Coordinates of C-alpha atoms in Angstrom, one line a residue:
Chain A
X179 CA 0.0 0.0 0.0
X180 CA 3.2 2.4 0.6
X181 CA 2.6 5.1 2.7
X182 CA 0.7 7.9 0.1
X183 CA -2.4 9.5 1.0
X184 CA -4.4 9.9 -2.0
X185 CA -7.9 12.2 -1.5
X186 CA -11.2 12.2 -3.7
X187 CA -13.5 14.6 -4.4
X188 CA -16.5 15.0 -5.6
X189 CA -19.1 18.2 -5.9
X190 CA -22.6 17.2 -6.2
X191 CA -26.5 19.3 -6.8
X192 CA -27.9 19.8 -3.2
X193 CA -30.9 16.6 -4.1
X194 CA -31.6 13.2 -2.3
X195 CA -31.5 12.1 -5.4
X196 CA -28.0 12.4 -5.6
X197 CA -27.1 10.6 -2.4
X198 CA -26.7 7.0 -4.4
X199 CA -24.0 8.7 -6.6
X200 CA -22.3 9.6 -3.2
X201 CA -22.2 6.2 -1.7
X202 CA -21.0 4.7 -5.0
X203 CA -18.2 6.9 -5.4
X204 CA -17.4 6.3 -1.8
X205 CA -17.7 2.9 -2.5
X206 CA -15.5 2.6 -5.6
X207 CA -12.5 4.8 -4.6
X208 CA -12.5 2.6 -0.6
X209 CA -12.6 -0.3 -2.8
X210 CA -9.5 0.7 -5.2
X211 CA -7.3 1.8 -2.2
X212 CA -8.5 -1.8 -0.9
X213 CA -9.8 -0.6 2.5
X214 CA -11.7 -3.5 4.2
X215 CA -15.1 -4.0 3.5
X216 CA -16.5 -3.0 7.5
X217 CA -14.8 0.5 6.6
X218 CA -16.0 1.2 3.5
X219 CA -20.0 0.0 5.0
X220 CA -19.3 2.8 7.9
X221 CA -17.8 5.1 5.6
X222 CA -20.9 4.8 3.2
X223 CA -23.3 5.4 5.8
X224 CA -21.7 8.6 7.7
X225 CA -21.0 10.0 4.2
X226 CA -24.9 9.3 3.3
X227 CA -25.8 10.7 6.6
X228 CA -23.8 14.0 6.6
X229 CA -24.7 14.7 3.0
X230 CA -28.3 14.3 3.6
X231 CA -27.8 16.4 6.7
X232 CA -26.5 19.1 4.3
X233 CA -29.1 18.5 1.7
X234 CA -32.2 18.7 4.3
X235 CA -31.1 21.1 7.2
X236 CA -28.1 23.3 6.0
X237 CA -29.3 24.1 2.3
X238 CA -33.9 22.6 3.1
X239 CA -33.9 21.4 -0.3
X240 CA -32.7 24.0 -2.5
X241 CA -31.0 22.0 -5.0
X242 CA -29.1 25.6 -6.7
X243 CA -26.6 24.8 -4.0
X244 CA -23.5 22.1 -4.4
X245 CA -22.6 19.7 -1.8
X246 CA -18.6 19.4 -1.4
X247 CA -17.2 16.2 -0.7
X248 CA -13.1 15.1 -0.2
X249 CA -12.3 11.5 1.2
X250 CA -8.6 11.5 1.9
X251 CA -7.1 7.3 2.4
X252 CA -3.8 7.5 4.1
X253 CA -2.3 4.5 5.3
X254 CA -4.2 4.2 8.2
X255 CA -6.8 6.2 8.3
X256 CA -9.5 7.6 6.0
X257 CA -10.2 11.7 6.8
X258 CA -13.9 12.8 5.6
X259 CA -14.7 16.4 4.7
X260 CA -18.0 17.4 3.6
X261 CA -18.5 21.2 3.0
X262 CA -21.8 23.1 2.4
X263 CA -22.4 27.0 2.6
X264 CA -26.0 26.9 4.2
X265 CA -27.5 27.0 7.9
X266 CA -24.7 25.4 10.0
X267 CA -25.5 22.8 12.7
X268 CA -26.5 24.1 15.7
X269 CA -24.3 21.4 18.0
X270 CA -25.3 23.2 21.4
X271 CA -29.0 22.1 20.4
X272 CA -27.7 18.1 20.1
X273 CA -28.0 15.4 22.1
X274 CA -28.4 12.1 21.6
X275 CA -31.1 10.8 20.8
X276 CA -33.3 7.9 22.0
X277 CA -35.1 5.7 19.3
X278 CA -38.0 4.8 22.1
X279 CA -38.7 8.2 22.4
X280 CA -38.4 9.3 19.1
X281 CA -41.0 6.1 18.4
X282 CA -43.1 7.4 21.0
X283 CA -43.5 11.1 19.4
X284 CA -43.7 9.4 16.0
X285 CA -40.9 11.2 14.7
X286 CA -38.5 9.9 11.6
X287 CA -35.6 12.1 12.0
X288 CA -32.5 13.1 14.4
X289 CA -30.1 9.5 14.1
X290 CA -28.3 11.1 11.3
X291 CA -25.7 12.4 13.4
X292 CA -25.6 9.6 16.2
X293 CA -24.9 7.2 13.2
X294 CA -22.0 9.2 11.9
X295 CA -20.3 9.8 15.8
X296 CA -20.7 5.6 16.4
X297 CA -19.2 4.9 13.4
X298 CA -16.3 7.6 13.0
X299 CA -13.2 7.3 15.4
X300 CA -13.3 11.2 15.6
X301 CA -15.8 14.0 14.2
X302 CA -15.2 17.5 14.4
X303 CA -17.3 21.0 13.2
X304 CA -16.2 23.7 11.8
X305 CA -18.1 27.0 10.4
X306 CA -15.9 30.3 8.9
X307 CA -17.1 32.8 6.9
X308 CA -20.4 31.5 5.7
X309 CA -18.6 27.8 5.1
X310 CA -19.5 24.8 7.4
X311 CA -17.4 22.0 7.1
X312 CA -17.7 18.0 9.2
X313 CA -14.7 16.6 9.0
X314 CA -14.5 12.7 10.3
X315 CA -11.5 10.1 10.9
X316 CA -12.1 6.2 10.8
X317 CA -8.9 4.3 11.5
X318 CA -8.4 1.4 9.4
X319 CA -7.6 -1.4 12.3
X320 CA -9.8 -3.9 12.8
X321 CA -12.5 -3.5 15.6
X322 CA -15.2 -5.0 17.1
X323 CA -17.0 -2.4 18.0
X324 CA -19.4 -0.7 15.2
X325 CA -19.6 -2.6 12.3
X326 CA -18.7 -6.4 12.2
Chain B
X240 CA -34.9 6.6 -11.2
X241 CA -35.9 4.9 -8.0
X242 CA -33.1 1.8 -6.7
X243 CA -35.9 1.2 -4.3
X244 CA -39.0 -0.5 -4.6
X245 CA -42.0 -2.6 -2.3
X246 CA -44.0 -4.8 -3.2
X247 CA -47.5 -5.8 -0.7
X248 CA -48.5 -10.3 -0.4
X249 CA -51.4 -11.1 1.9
X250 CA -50.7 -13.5 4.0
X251 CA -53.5 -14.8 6.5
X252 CA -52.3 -13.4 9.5
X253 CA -50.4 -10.4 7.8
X254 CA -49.3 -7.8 5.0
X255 CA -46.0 -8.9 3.8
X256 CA -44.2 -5.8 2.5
X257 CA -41.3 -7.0 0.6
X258 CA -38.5 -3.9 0.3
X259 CA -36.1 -4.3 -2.2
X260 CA -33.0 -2.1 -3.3
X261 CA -31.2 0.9 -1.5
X262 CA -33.2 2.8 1.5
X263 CA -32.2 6.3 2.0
X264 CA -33.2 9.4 2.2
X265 CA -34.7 9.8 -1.3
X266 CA -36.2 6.9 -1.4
X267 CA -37.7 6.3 2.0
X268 CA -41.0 8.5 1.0
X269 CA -41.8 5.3 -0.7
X270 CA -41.9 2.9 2.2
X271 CA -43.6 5.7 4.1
X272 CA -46.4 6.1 1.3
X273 CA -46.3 1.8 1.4
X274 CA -47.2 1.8 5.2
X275 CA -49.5 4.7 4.8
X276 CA -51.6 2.8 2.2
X277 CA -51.1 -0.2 4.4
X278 CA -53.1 1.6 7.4
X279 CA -56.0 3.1 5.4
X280 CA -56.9 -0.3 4.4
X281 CA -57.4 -1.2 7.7
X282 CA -54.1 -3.6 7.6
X283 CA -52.1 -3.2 10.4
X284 CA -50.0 -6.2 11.3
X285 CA -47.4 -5.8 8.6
X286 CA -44.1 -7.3 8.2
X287 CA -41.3 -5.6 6.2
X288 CA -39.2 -8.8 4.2
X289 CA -35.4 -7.3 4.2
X290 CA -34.2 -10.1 2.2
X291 CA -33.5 -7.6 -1.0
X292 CA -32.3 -4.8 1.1
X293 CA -29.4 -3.5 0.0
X294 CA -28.6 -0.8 1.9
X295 CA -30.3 1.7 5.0
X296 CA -29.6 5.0 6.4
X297 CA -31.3 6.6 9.2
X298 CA -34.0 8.1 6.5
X299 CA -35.5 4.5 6.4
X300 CA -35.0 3.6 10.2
X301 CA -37.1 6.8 11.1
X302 CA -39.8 5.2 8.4
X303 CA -40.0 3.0 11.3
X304 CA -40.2 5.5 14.0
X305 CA -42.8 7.2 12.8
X306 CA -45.3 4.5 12.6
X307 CA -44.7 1.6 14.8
X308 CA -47.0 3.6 17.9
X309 CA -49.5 4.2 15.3
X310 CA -49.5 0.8 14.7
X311 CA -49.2 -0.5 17.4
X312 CA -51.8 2.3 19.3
X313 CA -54.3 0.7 16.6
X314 CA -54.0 -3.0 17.7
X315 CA -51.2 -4.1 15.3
X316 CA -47.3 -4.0 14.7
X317 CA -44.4 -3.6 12.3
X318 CA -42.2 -6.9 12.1
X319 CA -39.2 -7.4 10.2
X320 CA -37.6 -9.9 9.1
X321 CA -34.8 -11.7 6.6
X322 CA -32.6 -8.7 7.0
X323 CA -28.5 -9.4 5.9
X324 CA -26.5 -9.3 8.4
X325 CA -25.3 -5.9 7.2
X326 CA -28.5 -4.4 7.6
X327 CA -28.9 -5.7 10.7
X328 CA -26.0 -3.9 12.0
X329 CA -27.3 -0.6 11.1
X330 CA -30.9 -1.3 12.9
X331 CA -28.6 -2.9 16.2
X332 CA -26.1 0.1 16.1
X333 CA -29.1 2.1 16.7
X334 CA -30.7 -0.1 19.5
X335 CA -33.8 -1.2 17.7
X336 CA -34.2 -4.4 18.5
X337 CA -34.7 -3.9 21.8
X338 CA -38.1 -2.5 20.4
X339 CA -39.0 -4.2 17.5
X340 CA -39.6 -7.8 16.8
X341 CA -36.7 -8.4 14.0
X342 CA -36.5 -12.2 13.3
X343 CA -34.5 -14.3 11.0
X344 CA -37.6 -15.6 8.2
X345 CA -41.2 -14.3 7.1
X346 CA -42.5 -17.5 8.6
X347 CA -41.3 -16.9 12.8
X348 CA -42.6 -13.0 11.4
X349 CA -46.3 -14.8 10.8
X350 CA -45.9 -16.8 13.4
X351 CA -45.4 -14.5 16.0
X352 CA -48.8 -12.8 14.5
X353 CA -50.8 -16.0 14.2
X354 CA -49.5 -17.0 17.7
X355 CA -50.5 -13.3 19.1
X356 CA -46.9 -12.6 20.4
X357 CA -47.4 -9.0 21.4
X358 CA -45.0 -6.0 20.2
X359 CA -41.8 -5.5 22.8
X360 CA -42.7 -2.5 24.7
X361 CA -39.2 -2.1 25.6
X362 CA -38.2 -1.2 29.3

């Protein structure tokens, strides 16, 4: 594998529509740098989930705007950055949530962002100037926690 | 074009909703309209048959969420069943087994409707 880090991008319209594209290229580009198959499931799902998040909360559905994508594979670790210039996330306003009590109130959203902080090893906000950016780490050792 | 689609078998003791292809935020409006249809009909114990899932995100988890105590308030339940193991991971990460009933084949699914099993309500 030698010890380059190689990153990916990928800039795509602001629609769920658009979110199979995403885990595809994911996909492909985990697969050619051969990172195991338990990575590239997590990675697939926090990238879905984050890009949603963009497409739903930071931009509601105006699909004028881009959604900014880089996956970065170093030897032994994949970096995430996913970059949108809309509402940012308000993390005071987080906690985590509970699916019982989400059930209870019939509600179908707020895991998004509990999925991507189980499966990332390290997840980190940042907003300057107008641009938000998630950034996420998964290390590539084998783990039992998470995904089998 | 959609990578998702259902399709609805009677069984006696149950709607089987069989889910097929990639379940994610565009695409989980269609389980949602599925279930929806499901209910006006008066059909309320339904089991959803993973065995063609592909994939899950939270979009089609909280498909879930928002109708199992509608469901359930109306005398029925959401079961599901035959998911890969992959997909299973993604409900477990999320702890929802300890509130649905997610079995291995449609057949313990129907049987845990013919036999009356009651929903989990969970601690």
């Amino acid at each position: 594998m030698g010890q380059v880090s190689i990153t990916y991008t990928l800039v795509v319209p602001s629609e769920t529509r658009q979110l199979a594209q995403v885990r595809n290229f994911v996909t492909k580009h985990a697969r050619q740098a051969n990172v195991a198959e338990e990575h590239i499931d997590a990675l697939r799902l926090a990238i879905d989930e984050a890009c949603a998040n963009v497409i739903e909360h930071a931009y509601q559905g105006n699909p004028e705007k881009e959604v900014h994508l880089a996956m970065t594979i170093e030897p032994t670790r994949i970096i995430v950055r996913i970059r949108d210039h809309g509402c940012p996330f308000d993390r005071t306003a987080y906690r985590r949530p509970d699916v019982r009590e989400l059930s209870r109130k019939r509600k179908s959203g707020g895991l998004g962002v509990d999925i991507i902080r189980r499966l990332m090893d390290k997840v980190e906000y940042h907003n300057q100037e107008g641009t938000n950016e998630i950034r996420f780490v998964r290390f590539r050792q084998s783990r039992q926690d998470g995904f089998r | 074009m959609s990578n998702f689609s259902v399709a609805f078998r009677n069984a006696d003791a149950a709607t089987i909703l069989s889910v097929c292809g990639e379940l994610d935020a565009h695409t989980a409006p269609e389980l949602e309209s599925a279930i929806k249809k499901c209910r006006d009909e008066g059909k309320i114990n339904l089991i959803i048959n993973g065995h063609d899932l592909d994939y899950i995100s939270s979009a089609g988890l909280g498909v879930f969420m928002a109708f199992i105590e509608e469901i359930r308030t109306l005398g029925g339940d959401i079961k599901i069943c035959a998911l890969k193991s992959k997909i299973f991971d993604v409900f477990d990460l999320l702890g929802f087994p300890k509130i649905y009933h997610i079995v291995e084949t449609e057949e313990e699914a129907l049987s845990l409707f013919e036999r009356g099993i009651q929903p989990i309500q969970g601690d």
